[in-house]
Coordinates of C-alpha atoms and ligand atoms in Angstrom, one line a residue:
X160 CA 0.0 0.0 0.0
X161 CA 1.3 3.4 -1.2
X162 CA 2.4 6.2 2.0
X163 CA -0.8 8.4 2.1
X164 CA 0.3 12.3 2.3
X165 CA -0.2 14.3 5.6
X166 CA -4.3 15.3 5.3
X167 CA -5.2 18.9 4.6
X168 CA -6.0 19.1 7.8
X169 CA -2.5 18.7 9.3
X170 CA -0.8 22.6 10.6
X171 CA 2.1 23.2 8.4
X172 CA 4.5 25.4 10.3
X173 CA 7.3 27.3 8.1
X174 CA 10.0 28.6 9.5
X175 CA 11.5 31.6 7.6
X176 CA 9.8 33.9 6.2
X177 CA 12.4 35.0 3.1
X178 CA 12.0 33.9 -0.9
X179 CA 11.9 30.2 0.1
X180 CA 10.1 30.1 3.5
X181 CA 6.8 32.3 2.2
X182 CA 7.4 30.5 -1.1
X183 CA 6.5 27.0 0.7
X184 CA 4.5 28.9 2.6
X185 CA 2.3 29.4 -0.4
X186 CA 2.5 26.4 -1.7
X187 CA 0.8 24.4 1.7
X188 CA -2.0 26.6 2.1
X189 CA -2.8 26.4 -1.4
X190 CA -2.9 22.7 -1.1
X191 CA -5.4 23.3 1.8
X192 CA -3.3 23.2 5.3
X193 CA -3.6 25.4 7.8
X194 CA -0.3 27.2 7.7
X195 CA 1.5 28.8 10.8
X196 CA 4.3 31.4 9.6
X197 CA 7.3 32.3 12.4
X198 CA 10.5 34.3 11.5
X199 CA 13.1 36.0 14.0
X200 CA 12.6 39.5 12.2
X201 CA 9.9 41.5 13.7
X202 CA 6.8 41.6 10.8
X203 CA 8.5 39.3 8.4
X204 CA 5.9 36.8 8.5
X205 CA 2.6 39.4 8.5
X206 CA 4.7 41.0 6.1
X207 CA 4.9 38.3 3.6
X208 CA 1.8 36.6 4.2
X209 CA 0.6 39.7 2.8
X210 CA 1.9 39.9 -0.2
X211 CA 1.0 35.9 -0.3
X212 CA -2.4 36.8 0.1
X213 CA -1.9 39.7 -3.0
X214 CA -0.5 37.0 -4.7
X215 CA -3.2 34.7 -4.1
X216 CA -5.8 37.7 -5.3
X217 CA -3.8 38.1 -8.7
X218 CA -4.0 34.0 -9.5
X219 CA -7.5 34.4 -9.0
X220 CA -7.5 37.5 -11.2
X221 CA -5.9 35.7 -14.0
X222 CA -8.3 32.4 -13.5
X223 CA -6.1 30.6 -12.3
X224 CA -7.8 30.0 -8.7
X225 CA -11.4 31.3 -7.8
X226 CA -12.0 33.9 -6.1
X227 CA -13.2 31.8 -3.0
X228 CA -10.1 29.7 -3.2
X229 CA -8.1 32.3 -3.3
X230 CA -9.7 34.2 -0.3
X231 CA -9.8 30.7 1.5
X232 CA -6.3 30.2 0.8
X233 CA -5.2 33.7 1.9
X234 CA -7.0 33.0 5.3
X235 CA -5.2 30.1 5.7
X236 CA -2.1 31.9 6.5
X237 CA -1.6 33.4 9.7
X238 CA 2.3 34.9 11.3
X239 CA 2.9 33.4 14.6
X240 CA 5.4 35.3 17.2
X241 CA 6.9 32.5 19.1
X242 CA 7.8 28.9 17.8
X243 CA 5.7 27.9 20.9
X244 CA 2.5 29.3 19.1
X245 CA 3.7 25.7 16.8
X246 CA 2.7 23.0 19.2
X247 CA -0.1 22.2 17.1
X248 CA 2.2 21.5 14.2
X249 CA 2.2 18.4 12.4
X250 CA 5.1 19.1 10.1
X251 CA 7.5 21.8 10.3
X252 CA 9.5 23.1 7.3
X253 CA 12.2 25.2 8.2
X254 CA 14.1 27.3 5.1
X255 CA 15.8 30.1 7.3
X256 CA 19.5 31.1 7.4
X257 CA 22.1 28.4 5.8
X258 CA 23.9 27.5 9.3
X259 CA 24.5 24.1 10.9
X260 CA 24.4 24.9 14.5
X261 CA 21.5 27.2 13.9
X262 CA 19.4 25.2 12.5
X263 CA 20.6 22.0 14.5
X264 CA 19.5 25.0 17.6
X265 CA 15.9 25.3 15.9
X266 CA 15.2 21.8 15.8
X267 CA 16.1 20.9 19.0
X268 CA 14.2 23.7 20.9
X269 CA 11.2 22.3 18.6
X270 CA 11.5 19.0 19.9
X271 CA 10.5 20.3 23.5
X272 CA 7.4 22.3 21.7
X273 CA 5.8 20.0 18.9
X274 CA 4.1 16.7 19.5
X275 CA 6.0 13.4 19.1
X276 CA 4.8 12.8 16.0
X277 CA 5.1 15.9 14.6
X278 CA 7.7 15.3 11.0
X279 CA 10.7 18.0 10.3
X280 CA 11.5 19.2 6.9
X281 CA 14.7 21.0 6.2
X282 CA 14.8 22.8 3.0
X283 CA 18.5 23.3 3.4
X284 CA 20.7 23.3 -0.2
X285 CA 23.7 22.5 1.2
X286 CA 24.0 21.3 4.5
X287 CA 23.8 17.1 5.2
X288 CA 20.6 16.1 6.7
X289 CA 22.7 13.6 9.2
X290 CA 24.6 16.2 10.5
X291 CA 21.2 18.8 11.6
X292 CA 19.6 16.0 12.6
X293 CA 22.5 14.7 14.9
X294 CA 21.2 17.5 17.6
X295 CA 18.1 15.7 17.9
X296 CA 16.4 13.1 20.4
X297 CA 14.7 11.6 17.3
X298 CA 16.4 12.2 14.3
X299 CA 14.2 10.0 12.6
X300 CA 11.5 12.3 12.4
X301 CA 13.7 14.8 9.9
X302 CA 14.5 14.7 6.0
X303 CA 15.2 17.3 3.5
X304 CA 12.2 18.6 1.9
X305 CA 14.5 20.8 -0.8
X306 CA 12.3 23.1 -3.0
X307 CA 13.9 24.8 -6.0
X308 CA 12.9 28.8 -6.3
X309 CA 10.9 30.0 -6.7
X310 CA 9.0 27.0 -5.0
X311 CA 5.5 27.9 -6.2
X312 CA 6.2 27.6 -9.4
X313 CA 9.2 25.1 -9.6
X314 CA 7.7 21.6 -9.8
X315 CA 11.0 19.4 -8.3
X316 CA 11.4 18.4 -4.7
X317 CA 14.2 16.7 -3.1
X318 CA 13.1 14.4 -0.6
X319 CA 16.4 13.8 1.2
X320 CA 16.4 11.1 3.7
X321 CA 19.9 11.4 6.4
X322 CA 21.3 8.3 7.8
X323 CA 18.9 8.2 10.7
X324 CA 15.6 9.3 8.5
X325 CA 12.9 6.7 9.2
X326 CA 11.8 5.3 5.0
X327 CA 8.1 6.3 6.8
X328 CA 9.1 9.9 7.2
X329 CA 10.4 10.3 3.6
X330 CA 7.4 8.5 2.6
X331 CA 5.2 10.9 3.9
X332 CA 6.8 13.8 2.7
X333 CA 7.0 12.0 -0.7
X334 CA 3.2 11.7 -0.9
X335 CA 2.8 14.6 0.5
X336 CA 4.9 17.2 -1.6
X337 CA 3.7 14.8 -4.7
X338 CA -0.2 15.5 -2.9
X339 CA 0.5 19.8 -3.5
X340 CA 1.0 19.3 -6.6
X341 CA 4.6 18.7 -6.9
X342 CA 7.2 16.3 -8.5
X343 CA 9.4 14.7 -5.7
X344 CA 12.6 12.5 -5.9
X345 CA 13.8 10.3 -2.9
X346 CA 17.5 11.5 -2.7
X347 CA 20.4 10.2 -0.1
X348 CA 21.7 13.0 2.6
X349 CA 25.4 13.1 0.1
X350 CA 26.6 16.9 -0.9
X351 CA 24.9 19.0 -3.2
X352 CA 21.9 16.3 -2.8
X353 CA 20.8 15.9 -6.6
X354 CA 20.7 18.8 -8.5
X355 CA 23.6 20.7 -6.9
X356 CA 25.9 17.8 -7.3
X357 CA 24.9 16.8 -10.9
X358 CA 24.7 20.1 -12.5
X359 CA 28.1 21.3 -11.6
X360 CA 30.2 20.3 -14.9
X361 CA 27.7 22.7 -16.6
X362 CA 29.1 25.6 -14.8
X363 CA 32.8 23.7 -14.3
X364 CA 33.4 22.8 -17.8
X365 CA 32.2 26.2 -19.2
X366 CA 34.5 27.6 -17.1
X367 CA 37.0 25.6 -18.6
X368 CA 36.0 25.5 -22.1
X369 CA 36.8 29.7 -21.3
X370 CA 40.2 29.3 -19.4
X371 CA 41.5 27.4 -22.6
X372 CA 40.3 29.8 -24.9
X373 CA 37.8 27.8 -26.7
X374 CA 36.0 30.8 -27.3
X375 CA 34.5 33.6 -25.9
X376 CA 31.2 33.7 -23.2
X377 CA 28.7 34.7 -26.2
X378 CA 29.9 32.1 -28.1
X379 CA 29.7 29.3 -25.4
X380 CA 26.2 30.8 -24.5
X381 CA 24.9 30.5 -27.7
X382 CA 26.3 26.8 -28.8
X383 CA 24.6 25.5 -25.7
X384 CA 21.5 27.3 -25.9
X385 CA 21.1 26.9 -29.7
X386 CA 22.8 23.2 -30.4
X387 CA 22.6 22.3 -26.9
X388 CA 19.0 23.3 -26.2
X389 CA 19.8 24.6 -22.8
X390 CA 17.6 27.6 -21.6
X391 CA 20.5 29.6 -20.6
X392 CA 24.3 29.0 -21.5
X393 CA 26.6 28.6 -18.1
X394 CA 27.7 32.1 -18.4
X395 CA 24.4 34.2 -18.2
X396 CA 23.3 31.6 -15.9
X397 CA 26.5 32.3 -13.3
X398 CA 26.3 35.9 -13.9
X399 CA 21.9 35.7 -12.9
X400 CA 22.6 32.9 -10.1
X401 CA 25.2 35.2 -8.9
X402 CA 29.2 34.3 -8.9
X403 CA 28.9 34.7 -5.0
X404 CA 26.4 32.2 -4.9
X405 CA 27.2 29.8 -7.5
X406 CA 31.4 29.7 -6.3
X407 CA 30.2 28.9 -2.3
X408 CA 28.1 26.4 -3.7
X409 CA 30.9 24.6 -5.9
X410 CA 33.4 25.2 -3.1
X411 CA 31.0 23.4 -0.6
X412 CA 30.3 19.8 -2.9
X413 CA 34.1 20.5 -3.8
X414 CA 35.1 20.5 0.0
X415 CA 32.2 18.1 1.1
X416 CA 33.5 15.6 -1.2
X417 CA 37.7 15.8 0.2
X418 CA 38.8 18.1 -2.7
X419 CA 38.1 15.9 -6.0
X420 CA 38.9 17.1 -8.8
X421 CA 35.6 16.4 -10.5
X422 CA 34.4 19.6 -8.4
X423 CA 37.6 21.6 -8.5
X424 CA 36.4 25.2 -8.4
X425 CA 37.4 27.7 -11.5
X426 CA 40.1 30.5 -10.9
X427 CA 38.4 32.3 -13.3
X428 CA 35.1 32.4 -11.4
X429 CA 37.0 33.0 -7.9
X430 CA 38.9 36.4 -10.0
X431 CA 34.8 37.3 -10.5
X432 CA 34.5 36.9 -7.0
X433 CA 37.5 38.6 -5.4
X434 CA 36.7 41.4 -7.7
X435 CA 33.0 41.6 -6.5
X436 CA 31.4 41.1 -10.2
X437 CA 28.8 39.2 -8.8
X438 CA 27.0 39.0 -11.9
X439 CA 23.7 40.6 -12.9
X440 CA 23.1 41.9 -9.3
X441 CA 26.1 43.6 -8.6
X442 CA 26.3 45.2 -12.8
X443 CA 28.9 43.1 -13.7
X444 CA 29.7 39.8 -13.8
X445 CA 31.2 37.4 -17.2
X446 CA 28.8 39.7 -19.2
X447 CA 28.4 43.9 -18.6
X448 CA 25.4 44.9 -17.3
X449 CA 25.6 48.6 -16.7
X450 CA 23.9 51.1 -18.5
X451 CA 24.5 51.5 -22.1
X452 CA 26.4 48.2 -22.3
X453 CA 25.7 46.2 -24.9
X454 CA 25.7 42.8 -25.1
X455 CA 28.0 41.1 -27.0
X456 CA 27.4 38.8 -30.2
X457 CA 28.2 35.2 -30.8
X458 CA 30.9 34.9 -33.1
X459 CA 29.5 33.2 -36.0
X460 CA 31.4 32.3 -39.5
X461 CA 30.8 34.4 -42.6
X462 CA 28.9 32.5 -45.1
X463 CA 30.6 31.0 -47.3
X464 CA 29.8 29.0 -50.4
X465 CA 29.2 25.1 -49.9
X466 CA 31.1 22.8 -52.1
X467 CA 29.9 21.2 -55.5
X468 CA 30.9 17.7 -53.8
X469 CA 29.1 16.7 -50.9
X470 CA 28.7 13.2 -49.6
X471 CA 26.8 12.2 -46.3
X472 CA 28.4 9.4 -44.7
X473 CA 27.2 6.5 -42.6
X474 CA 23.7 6.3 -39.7
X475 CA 24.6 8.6 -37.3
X476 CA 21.5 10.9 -36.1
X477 CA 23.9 13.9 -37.5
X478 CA 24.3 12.3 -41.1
X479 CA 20.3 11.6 -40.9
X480 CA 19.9 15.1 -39.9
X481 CA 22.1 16.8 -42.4
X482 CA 20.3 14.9 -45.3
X483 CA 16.8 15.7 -43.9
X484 CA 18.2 19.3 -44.1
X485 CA 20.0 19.3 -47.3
X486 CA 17.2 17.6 -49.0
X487 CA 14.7 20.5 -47.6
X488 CA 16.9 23.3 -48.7
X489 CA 17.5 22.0 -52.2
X490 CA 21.3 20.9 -52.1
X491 CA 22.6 18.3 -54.4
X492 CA 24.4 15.7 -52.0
X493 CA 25.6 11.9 -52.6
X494 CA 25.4 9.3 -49.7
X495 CA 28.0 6.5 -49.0
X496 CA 28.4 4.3 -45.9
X497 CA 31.2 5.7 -43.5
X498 CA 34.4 2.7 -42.2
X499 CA 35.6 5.3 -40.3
X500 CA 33.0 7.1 -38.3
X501 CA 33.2 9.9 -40.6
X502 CA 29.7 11.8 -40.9
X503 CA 30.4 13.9 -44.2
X504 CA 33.0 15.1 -46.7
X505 CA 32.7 18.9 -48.0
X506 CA 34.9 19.4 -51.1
X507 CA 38.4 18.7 -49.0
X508 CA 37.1 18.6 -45.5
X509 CA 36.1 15.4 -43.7
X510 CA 33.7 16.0 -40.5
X511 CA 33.1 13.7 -37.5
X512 CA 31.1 14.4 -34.8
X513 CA 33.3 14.9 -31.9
X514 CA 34.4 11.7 -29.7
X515 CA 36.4 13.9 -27.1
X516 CA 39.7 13.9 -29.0
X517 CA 41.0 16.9 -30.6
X518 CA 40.9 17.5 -34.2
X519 CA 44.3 17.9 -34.3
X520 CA 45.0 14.5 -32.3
X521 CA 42.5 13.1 -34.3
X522 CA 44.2 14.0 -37.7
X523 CA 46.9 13.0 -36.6
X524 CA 45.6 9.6 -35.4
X525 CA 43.4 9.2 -39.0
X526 CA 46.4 10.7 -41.8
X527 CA 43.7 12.7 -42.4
X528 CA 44.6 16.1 -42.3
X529 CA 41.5 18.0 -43.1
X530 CA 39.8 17.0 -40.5
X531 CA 36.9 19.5 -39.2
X532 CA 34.5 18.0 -35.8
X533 CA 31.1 19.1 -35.4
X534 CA 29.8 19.5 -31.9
X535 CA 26.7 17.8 -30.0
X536 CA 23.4 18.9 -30.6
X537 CA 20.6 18.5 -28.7
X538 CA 18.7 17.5 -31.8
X539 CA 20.5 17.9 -35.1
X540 CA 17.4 18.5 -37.3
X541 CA 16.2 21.6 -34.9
X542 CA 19.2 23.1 -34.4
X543 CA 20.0 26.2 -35.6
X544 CA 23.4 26.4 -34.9
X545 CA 26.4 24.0 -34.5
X546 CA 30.2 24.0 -33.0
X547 CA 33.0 23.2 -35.2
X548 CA 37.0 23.1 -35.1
X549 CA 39.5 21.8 -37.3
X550 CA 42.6 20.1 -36.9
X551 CA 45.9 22.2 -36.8
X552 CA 46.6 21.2 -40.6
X553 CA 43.3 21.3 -42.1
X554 CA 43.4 23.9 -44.9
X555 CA 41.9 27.2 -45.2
X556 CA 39.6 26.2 -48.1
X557 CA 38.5 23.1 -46.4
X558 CA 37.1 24.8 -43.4
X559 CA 35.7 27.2 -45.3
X560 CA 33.6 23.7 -47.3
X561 CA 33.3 22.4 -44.0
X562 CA 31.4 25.5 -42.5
X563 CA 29.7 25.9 -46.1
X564 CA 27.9 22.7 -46.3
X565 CA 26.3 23.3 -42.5
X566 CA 25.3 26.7 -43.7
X567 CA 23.5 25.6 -46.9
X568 CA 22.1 23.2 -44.7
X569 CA 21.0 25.9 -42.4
X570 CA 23.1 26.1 -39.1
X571 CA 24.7 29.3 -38.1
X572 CA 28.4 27.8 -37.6
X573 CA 30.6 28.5 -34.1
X574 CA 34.1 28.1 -35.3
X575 CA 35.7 27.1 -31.3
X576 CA 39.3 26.8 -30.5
X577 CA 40.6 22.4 -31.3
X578 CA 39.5 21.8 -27.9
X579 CA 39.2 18.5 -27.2
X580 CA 35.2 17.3 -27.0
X581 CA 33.9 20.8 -28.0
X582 CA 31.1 22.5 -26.1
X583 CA 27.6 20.6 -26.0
X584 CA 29.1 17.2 -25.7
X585 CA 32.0 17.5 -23.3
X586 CA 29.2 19.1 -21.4
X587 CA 26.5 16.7 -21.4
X588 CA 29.1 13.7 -20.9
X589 CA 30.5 15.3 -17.7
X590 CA 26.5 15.6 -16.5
X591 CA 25.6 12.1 -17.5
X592 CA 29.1 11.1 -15.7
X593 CA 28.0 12.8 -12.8
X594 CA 24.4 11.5 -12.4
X595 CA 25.4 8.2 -13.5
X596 CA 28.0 8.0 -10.4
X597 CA 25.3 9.5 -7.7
X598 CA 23.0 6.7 -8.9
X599 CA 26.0 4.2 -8.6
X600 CA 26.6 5.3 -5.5
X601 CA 22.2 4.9 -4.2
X602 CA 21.8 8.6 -3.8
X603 CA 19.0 8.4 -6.5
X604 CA 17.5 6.5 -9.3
X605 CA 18.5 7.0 -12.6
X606 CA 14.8 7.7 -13.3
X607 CA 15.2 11.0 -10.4
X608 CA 18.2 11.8 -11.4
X609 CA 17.0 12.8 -15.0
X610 CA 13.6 14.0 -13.5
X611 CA 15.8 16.0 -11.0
X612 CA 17.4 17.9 -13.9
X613 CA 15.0 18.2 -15.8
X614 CA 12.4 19.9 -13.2
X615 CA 15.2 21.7 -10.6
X616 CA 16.9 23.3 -13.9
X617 CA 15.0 22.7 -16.7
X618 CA 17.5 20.9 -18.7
X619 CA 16.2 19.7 -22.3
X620 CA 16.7 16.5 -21.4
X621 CA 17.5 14.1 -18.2
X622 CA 21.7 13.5 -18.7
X623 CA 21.5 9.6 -18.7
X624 CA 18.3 9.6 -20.9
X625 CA 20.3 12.0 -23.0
X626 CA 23.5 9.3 -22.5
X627 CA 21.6 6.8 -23.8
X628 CA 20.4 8.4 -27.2
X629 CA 24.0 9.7 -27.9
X630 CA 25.3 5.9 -27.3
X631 CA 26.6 4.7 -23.7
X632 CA 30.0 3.9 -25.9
X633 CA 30.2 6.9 -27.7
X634 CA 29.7 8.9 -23.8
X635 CA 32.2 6.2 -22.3
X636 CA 34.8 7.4 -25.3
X637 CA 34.6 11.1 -25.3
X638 CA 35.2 10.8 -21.4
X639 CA 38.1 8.8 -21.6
X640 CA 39.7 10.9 -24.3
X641 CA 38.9 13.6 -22.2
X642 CA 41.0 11.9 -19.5
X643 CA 43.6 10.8 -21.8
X644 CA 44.1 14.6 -22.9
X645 CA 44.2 15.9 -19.9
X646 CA 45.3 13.0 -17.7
X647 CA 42.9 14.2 -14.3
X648 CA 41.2 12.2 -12.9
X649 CA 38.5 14.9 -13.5
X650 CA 37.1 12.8 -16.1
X651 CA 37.4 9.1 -14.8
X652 CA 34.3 7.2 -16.4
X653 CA 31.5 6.2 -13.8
X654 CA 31.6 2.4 -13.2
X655 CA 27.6 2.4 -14.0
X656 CA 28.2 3.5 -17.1
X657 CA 30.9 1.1 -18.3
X658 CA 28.9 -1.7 -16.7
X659 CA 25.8 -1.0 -18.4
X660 CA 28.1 -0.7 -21.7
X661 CA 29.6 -4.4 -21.1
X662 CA 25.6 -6.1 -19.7
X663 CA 24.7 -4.2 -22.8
X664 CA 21.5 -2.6 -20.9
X665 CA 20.6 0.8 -20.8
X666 CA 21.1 3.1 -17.8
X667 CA 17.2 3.2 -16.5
X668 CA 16.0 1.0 -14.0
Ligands
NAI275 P1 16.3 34.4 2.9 O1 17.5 35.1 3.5 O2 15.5 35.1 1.9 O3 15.3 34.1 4.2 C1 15.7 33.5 5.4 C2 14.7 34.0 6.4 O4 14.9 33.3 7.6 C3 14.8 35.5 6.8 O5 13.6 36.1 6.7 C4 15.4 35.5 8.2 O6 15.0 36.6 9.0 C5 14.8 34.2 8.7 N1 15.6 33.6 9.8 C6 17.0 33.5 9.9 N2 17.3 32.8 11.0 C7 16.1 32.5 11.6 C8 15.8 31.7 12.8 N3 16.7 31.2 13.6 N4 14.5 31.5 13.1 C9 13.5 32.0 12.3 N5 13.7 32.7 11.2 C10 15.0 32.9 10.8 O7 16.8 33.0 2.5 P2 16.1 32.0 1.4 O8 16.7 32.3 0.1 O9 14.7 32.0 1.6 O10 16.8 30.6 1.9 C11 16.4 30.0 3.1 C12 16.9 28.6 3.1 O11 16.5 27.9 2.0 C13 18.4 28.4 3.2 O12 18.6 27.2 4.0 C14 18.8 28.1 1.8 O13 19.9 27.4 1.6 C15 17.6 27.3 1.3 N6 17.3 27.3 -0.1 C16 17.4 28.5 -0.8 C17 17.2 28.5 -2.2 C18 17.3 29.8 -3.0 O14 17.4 29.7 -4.2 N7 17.3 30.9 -2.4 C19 16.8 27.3 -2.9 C20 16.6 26.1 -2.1 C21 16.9 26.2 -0.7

């Protein structure tokens, strides 16, 4: 029999009344609980159960709630001035200042207020769920109950069960975060949780891909948002997160993990830091936000003529693509099979998709000297606009028929620096690495993992879903030439992956 949510009827207590707390806040009362507000500062809680209760009226006002729902919902709330006005509580969710010992403080004073039975929810992002609930008499009682912001509107939930979390607990919260409407994931007490573990290679390898001159933010931003179908590329996303934030939270899962070098924080980011461009917020950050600054453009290849010769090589879901597009836009092309992985030949040029060497290396490797690698793209026949480098040798003319045939087939093209694995697909290995390894190592399912990502930062696509439709061998290689090229253990392949490669079964359960 399925864990039955708490009943409407059950007093939700939130602790902390700031973007989170009134968030969650929201949230409860919409779902029908009585919902008891406390925070230290004087009016905080009437304050924002206020503007809850406007926010309540305009949902109503756009049809979204009736008006009586809205008004019932509103009345729902009311600011309490002690945490003993809580006894009554039957789950307490506390999302106040990001402190161990002060939260560990809060809970334990709770104890000696709220009934036995009474469940804790922490909606802490970074702090382990053992070590708060180690100040407890019962630390089976407490889980995380993480909520992504803002949380009325952001459907994920990290259910995080500690080492001393009764299943039952994490149950409850389960069915009940799943009861208001929400998508939750069971998720083991380990840093960064999920989401803040998973999704650091998109901001570390970014930062990279910039400290070896790949190419410039713009460019990155766009070859990820336009090949890669992210919302944002890692740049504008640091600079709206904040560097502040985004570097404490890397240097936490960097620490919390004994320094590896999967989480190694960015010089360049800490420079952002130490100089106090913050990002959006602060007016500056990778990009400039001050008045009268512009933005700057991607840098994207003059067009240039395709070839008369063009042949499409072998099944890849880039070759498939690239005749789908050269068909609809009227360009004469031949198709052959491809021995050697290659996707296309342009006149001179020979393209492969990416497998995390360099073009150069790989030139070398092949004999072939004009060798030009295309990036990852989310999907090939939507994109508008692809990654490409070329090999040390390749000549002039041939890039220029490399970057001609994608044109007349429709992509703007990003000419990066050789680096090894490009943009989109050095990216999205590193994430599927990552989530592969927490679900190797129980924190989640593969099937949270990719709902995790998909609903805490709106990826296109879960990274082991996204794994599996590049090719679990073709992930496996790009990360060990990664590791080859740069000999860290940075990019050490996940032992799920390269089992599931040799059982020959793909990564979801
Ligand atoms: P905030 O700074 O907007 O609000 C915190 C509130 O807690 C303030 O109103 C403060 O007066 C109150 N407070 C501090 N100590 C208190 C205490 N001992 N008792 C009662 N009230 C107290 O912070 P925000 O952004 O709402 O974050 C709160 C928590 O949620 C933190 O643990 C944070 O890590 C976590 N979180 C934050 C997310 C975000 O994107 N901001 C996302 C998910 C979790």
């Amino acid at each position: 029999m399925s864990t039955q949510p708490l009943s409407p009827q059950t007093v939700v207590a939130v602790i902390g009344a700031g973007a989170m707390g009134a968030g969650i806040a929201q949230v409860a009362a919409a779902a029908g609980h009585p919902v008891k507000l406390y925070d230290t500062r004087p009016d905080a809680a009437a304050q924002a159960i206020a503007s809850l209760r406007t926010q309540f009226d305009k949902l109503a006002a756009k049809g979204k709630l009736t008006a009586e729902a809205a008004q019932a919902a509103g009345a729902r709330l009311v600011a309490v001035a002690q945490l003993a006005d809580l006894a009554d509580a039957g789950l307490v969710v506390e999302a106040i200042v990001e402190s161990l010992p002060i939260k560990q403080g809060l809970y334990a004073e709770l104890e000696n207020i709220v009934a036995a039975d009474c469940i804790f929810g922490t909606n802490t992002s970074s702090i382990s769920v053992t070590a708060i609930g180690a100040a407890l008499q019962r630390p089976e009682r407490l889980a995380g109950l993480h909520f992504f912001n803002p949380a009325p509107l952001m459907a994920l939930v990290e259910v995080v069960s500690g080492l001393a979390t009764d299943r039952a607990v994490a149950d409850t919260l389960f069915a009940t975060a799943a009861a208001w409407g929400k998508t939750p994931v069971h998720a083991k007490s380990t840093p960064g949780f999920i989401v803040n573990r998973v999704a650091r290679p998109y901001y570390a390898e970014g930062l990279r891909l910039l400290a070896e001159g790949a190419a410039d933010c713009a460019t990155l931003d766009a070859v990820m948002r336009e090949a890669g179908g992210f919302r944002m590329g890692p740049f504008e996303l640091m600079d709206l997160i904040g560097h502040d934030v985004n570097f404490a939270v890397t240097r936490s899962v960097w620490n919390a993990f004994f320094n590896d070098q999967r989480f190694l924080p960015s010089l360049i980011q800490q420079e952002l830091v130490d100089a106090g461009f913050f990002g959006k917020k602060s007016g500056r950050g990778f990009y400039d936000y001050r008045a009268g600054a512009e933005m700057p453009a991607p840098a994207t290849a003059a067009a240039c003529t395709h070839p008369a010769a063009i042949t499409v090589c072998g099944d890849s879901a880039a070759a498939h693509a690239l005749v789908e597009r050269l068909t609809a836009a009227g360009v004469g092309f031949v198709r052959s099979t491809s021995s050697d992985g290659r996707m296309a030949q342009a006149g001179e040029a020979v393209l492969f998709v990416t497998d995390g060497r360099s073009a150069t290396q790989r030139a070398y490797e092949s004999g072939i000297a004009n060798t030009v690698l295309i990036d990852l793209a989310l999907d090939y026949s939507k994109a508008t606009r692809l990654a490409l480098a070329s090999a040390a040798g390749c000549a002039s003319a041939a890039v220029d028929a490399a970057v001609g045939l994608l044109q007349a087939a429709g992509f703007k093209v990003s000419p990066l620096a050789d680096i090894p694995g490009l943009a989109v697909m050095r990216t999205v290995a590193m994430l599927a690495n990552e989530a592969a390894d927490a679900v190797n190592q129980g924190v989640c399912s593969a099937t949270s993992a990719d709902a995790a990502m998909r609903l805490g930062v709106n990826y296109p696509q879960g990274p082991l879903a996204w794994a599996e439709k590049i090719g679990l061998s073709s992930v496996r290689d790009v990360l060990a030439h990664l590791g080859a090229s740069y000999g860290e253990d940075r990019y050490r392949i996940s032992p799920l992956i390269q089992r599931h490669i040799f059982a020959g079964k793909p990564l979801h359960d």
